[in-house]
Amino acid sequence: MKFGIQINEGPYTHEASDTAYHFIKAALDNGHEIFRVFFYHDGVHNGTRLATPPQDDRNIVNRWTELAEKHDLDLVVCVAAAQRRGIADADEAKRNGKDADNLAPGFRISGLGQLIEAGVQSDRLLVFGD
């Protein structure tokens, strides 16, 4: 089965990000396909490279980066939600006159069309978080 995933919560706000991560790992381990992971609303905070959790805590951002690299996942951060929350890749930072970017490796910024495409191309679109 091919899944599209939407994550609406930040990495340390609720369990939505952890639950989505573990679901995706289990799905991939069982031969399913992940078409795209779309981070929306506060979920875009999963894509900041500046998150530095304590050493005894899980690093959810690094987990996403490693999972994307291992399985060639498409991790998409919503551009409008990211701009509202101060998350930018190099192009967005330059376009908006910012002096730095903070998008984590393995993530890319794009628009809602990517979420629509995930819904169309996937057998199921699962939403994690409010």
GROMACS .gro file of C-alpha atoms in nm:
model
  130
    1MET     CA    1   0.000   0.000   0.000
    2LYS     CA    2   0.117   0.353  -0.074
    3PHE     CA    3   0.075   0.608   0.205
    4GLY     CA    4   0.083   0.985   0.209
    5ILE     CA    5   0.152   1.132   0.553
    6GLN     CA    6   0.056   1.473   0.692
    7ILE     CA    7   0.203   1.587   1.024
    8ASN     CA    8   0.044   1.891   1.192
    9GLU     CA    9   0.218   1.903   1.531
   10GLY     CA   10   0.564   2.010   1.640
   11PRO     CA   11   0.821   1.751   1.741
   12TYR     CA   12   0.801   1.805   2.117
   13THR     CA   13   0.448   1.944   2.156
   14HIS     CA   14   0.248   1.621   2.131
   15GLU     CA   15   0.316   1.261   2.031
   16ALA     CA   16   0.196   1.310   1.671
   17SER     CA   17   0.546   1.337   1.527
   18ASP     CA   18   0.675   1.035   1.720
   19THR     CA   19   0.368   0.832   1.625
   20ALA     CA   20   0.403   0.925   1.257
   21TYR     CA   21   0.773   0.839   1.262
   22HIS     CA   22   0.711   0.496   1.415
   23PHE     CA   23   0.421   0.429   1.178
   24ILE     CA   24   0.638   0.514   0.877
   25LYS     CA   25   0.922   0.292   1.000
   26ALA     CA   26   0.682   0.002   1.053
   27ALA     CA   27   0.515   0.056   0.716
   28LEU     CA   28   0.849   0.060   0.534
   29ASP     CA   29   0.971  -0.246   0.726
   30ASN     CA   30   0.657  -0.429   0.612
   31GLY     CA   31   0.701  -0.348   0.243
   32HIS     CA   32   0.468  -0.050   0.211
   33GLU     CA   33   0.559   0.269   0.027
   34ILE     CA   34   0.558   0.625   0.161
   35PHE     CA   35   0.479   0.864  -0.122
   36ARG     CA   36   0.548   1.181   0.076
   37VAL     CA   37   0.558   1.321   0.429
   38PHE     CA   38   0.407   1.670   0.441
   39PHE     CA   39   0.469   1.887   0.747
   40TYR     CA   40   0.195   2.144   0.799
   41HIS     CA   41   0.095   2.398   1.067
   42ASP     CA   42   0.323   2.353   1.371
   43GLY     CA   43   0.449   2.031   1.214
   44VAL     CA   44   0.697   2.243   1.017
   45HIS     CA   45   0.906   2.264   1.336
   46ASN     CA   46   1.010   1.904   1.265
   47GLY     CA   47   1.225   2.050   0.988
   48THR     CA   48   1.442   2.299   1.175
   49ARG     CA   49   1.811   2.218   1.201
   50LEU     CA   50   1.841   2.446   1.506
   51ALA     CA   51   1.652   2.218   1.745
   52THR     CA   52   1.892   2.099   2.014
   53PRO     CA   53   1.719   1.866   2.259
   54PRO     CA   54   1.901   1.757   2.576
   55GLN     CA   55   2.142   1.466   2.526
   56ASP     CA   56   1.916   1.226   2.715
   57ASP     CA   57   1.615   1.308   2.493
   58ARG     CA   58   1.532   1.185   2.144
   59ASN     CA   59   1.633   1.408   1.854
   60ILE     CA   60   1.326   1.388   1.635
   61VAL     CA   61   1.465   1.613   1.363
   62ASN     CA   62   1.771   1.389   1.324
   63ARG     CA   63   1.544   1.084   1.317
   64TRP     CA   64   1.354   1.231   1.021
   65THR     CA   65   1.676   1.320   0.841
   66GLU     CA   66   1.819   0.970   0.889
   67LEU     CA   67   1.495   0.799   0.786
   68ALA     CA   68   1.469   1.014   0.473
   69GLU     CA   69   1.826   0.934   0.377
   70LYS     CA   70   1.789   0.561   0.437
   71HIS     CA   71   1.459   0.526   0.248
   72ASP     CA   72   1.480   0.818   0.003
   73LEU     CA   73   1.172   0.980   0.159
   74ASP     CA   74   1.028   1.306   0.033
   75LEU     CA   75   1.000   1.529   0.344
   76VAL     CA   76   0.813   1.846   0.248
   77VAL     CA   77   0.765   2.147   0.475
   78CYS     CA   78   0.475   2.378   0.383
   79VAL     CA   79   0.619   2.709   0.265
   80ALA     CA   80   0.345   2.932   0.411
   81ALA     CA   81   0.346   2.758   0.749
   82ALA     CA   82   0.727   2.766   0.754
   83GLN     CA   83   0.743   3.138   0.676
   84ARG     CA   84   0.501   3.214   0.958
   85ARG     CA   85   0.720   3.018   1.199
   86GLY     CA   86   1.062   3.140   1.089
   87ILE     CA   87   1.177   2.830   0.901
   88ALA     CA   88   1.350   2.880   0.568
   89ASP     CA   89   1.580   2.704   0.325
   90ALA     CA   90   1.860   2.901   0.159
   91ASP     CA   91   1.642   3.018  -0.132
   92GLU     CA   92   1.353   3.131   0.088
   93ALA     CA   93   1.590   3.307   0.328
   94LYS     CA   94   1.754   3.497   0.043
   95ARG     CA   95   1.422   3.581  -0.123
   96ASN     CA   96   1.289   3.723   0.205
   97GLY     CA   97   1.603   3.916   0.299
   98LYS     CA   98   1.706   3.688   0.585
   99ASP     CA   99   2.072   3.636   0.670
  100ALA     CA  100   2.048   3.262   0.745
  101ASP     CA  101   1.849   2.950   0.673
  102ASN     CA  102   1.756   2.675   0.917
  103LEU     CA  103   1.599   2.389   0.721
  104ALA     CA  104   1.736   2.052   0.831
  105PRO     CA  105   1.904   1.818   0.582
  106GLY     CA  106   1.662   1.587   0.404
  107PHE     CA  107   1.373   1.835   0.410
  108ARG     CA  108   1.254   2.063   0.134
  109ILE     CA  109   1.011   2.354   0.126
  110SER     CA  110   0.715   2.358  -0.111
  111GLY     CA  111   0.347   2.445  -0.128
  112LEU     CA  112   0.012   2.282  -0.060
  113GLY     CA  113   0.008   2.135  -0.410
  114GLN     CA  114   0.250   1.874  -0.275
  115LEU     CA  115  -0.006   1.772  -0.013
  116ILE     CA  116  -0.280   1.749  -0.275
  117GLU     CA  117  -0.055   1.536  -0.495
  118ALA     CA  118   0.018   1.306  -0.200
  119GLY     CA  119  -0.355   1.259  -0.149
  120VAL     CA  120  -0.413   1.181  -0.516
  121GLN     CA  121  -0.113   0.951  -0.564
  122SER     CA  122  -0.146   0.756  -0.238
  123ASP     CA  123  -0.387   0.479  -0.146
  124ARG     CA  124  -0.434   0.644   0.194
  125LEU     CA  125  -0.349   0.989   0.331
  126LEU     CA  126  -0.293   0.968   0.707
  127VAL     CA  127  -0.302   1.281   0.923
  128PHE     CA  128  -0.112   1.294   1.252
  129GLY     CA  129  -0.206   1.576   1.491
  130ASP     CA  130  -0.486   1.831   1.499
   0.00000   0.00000   0.00000
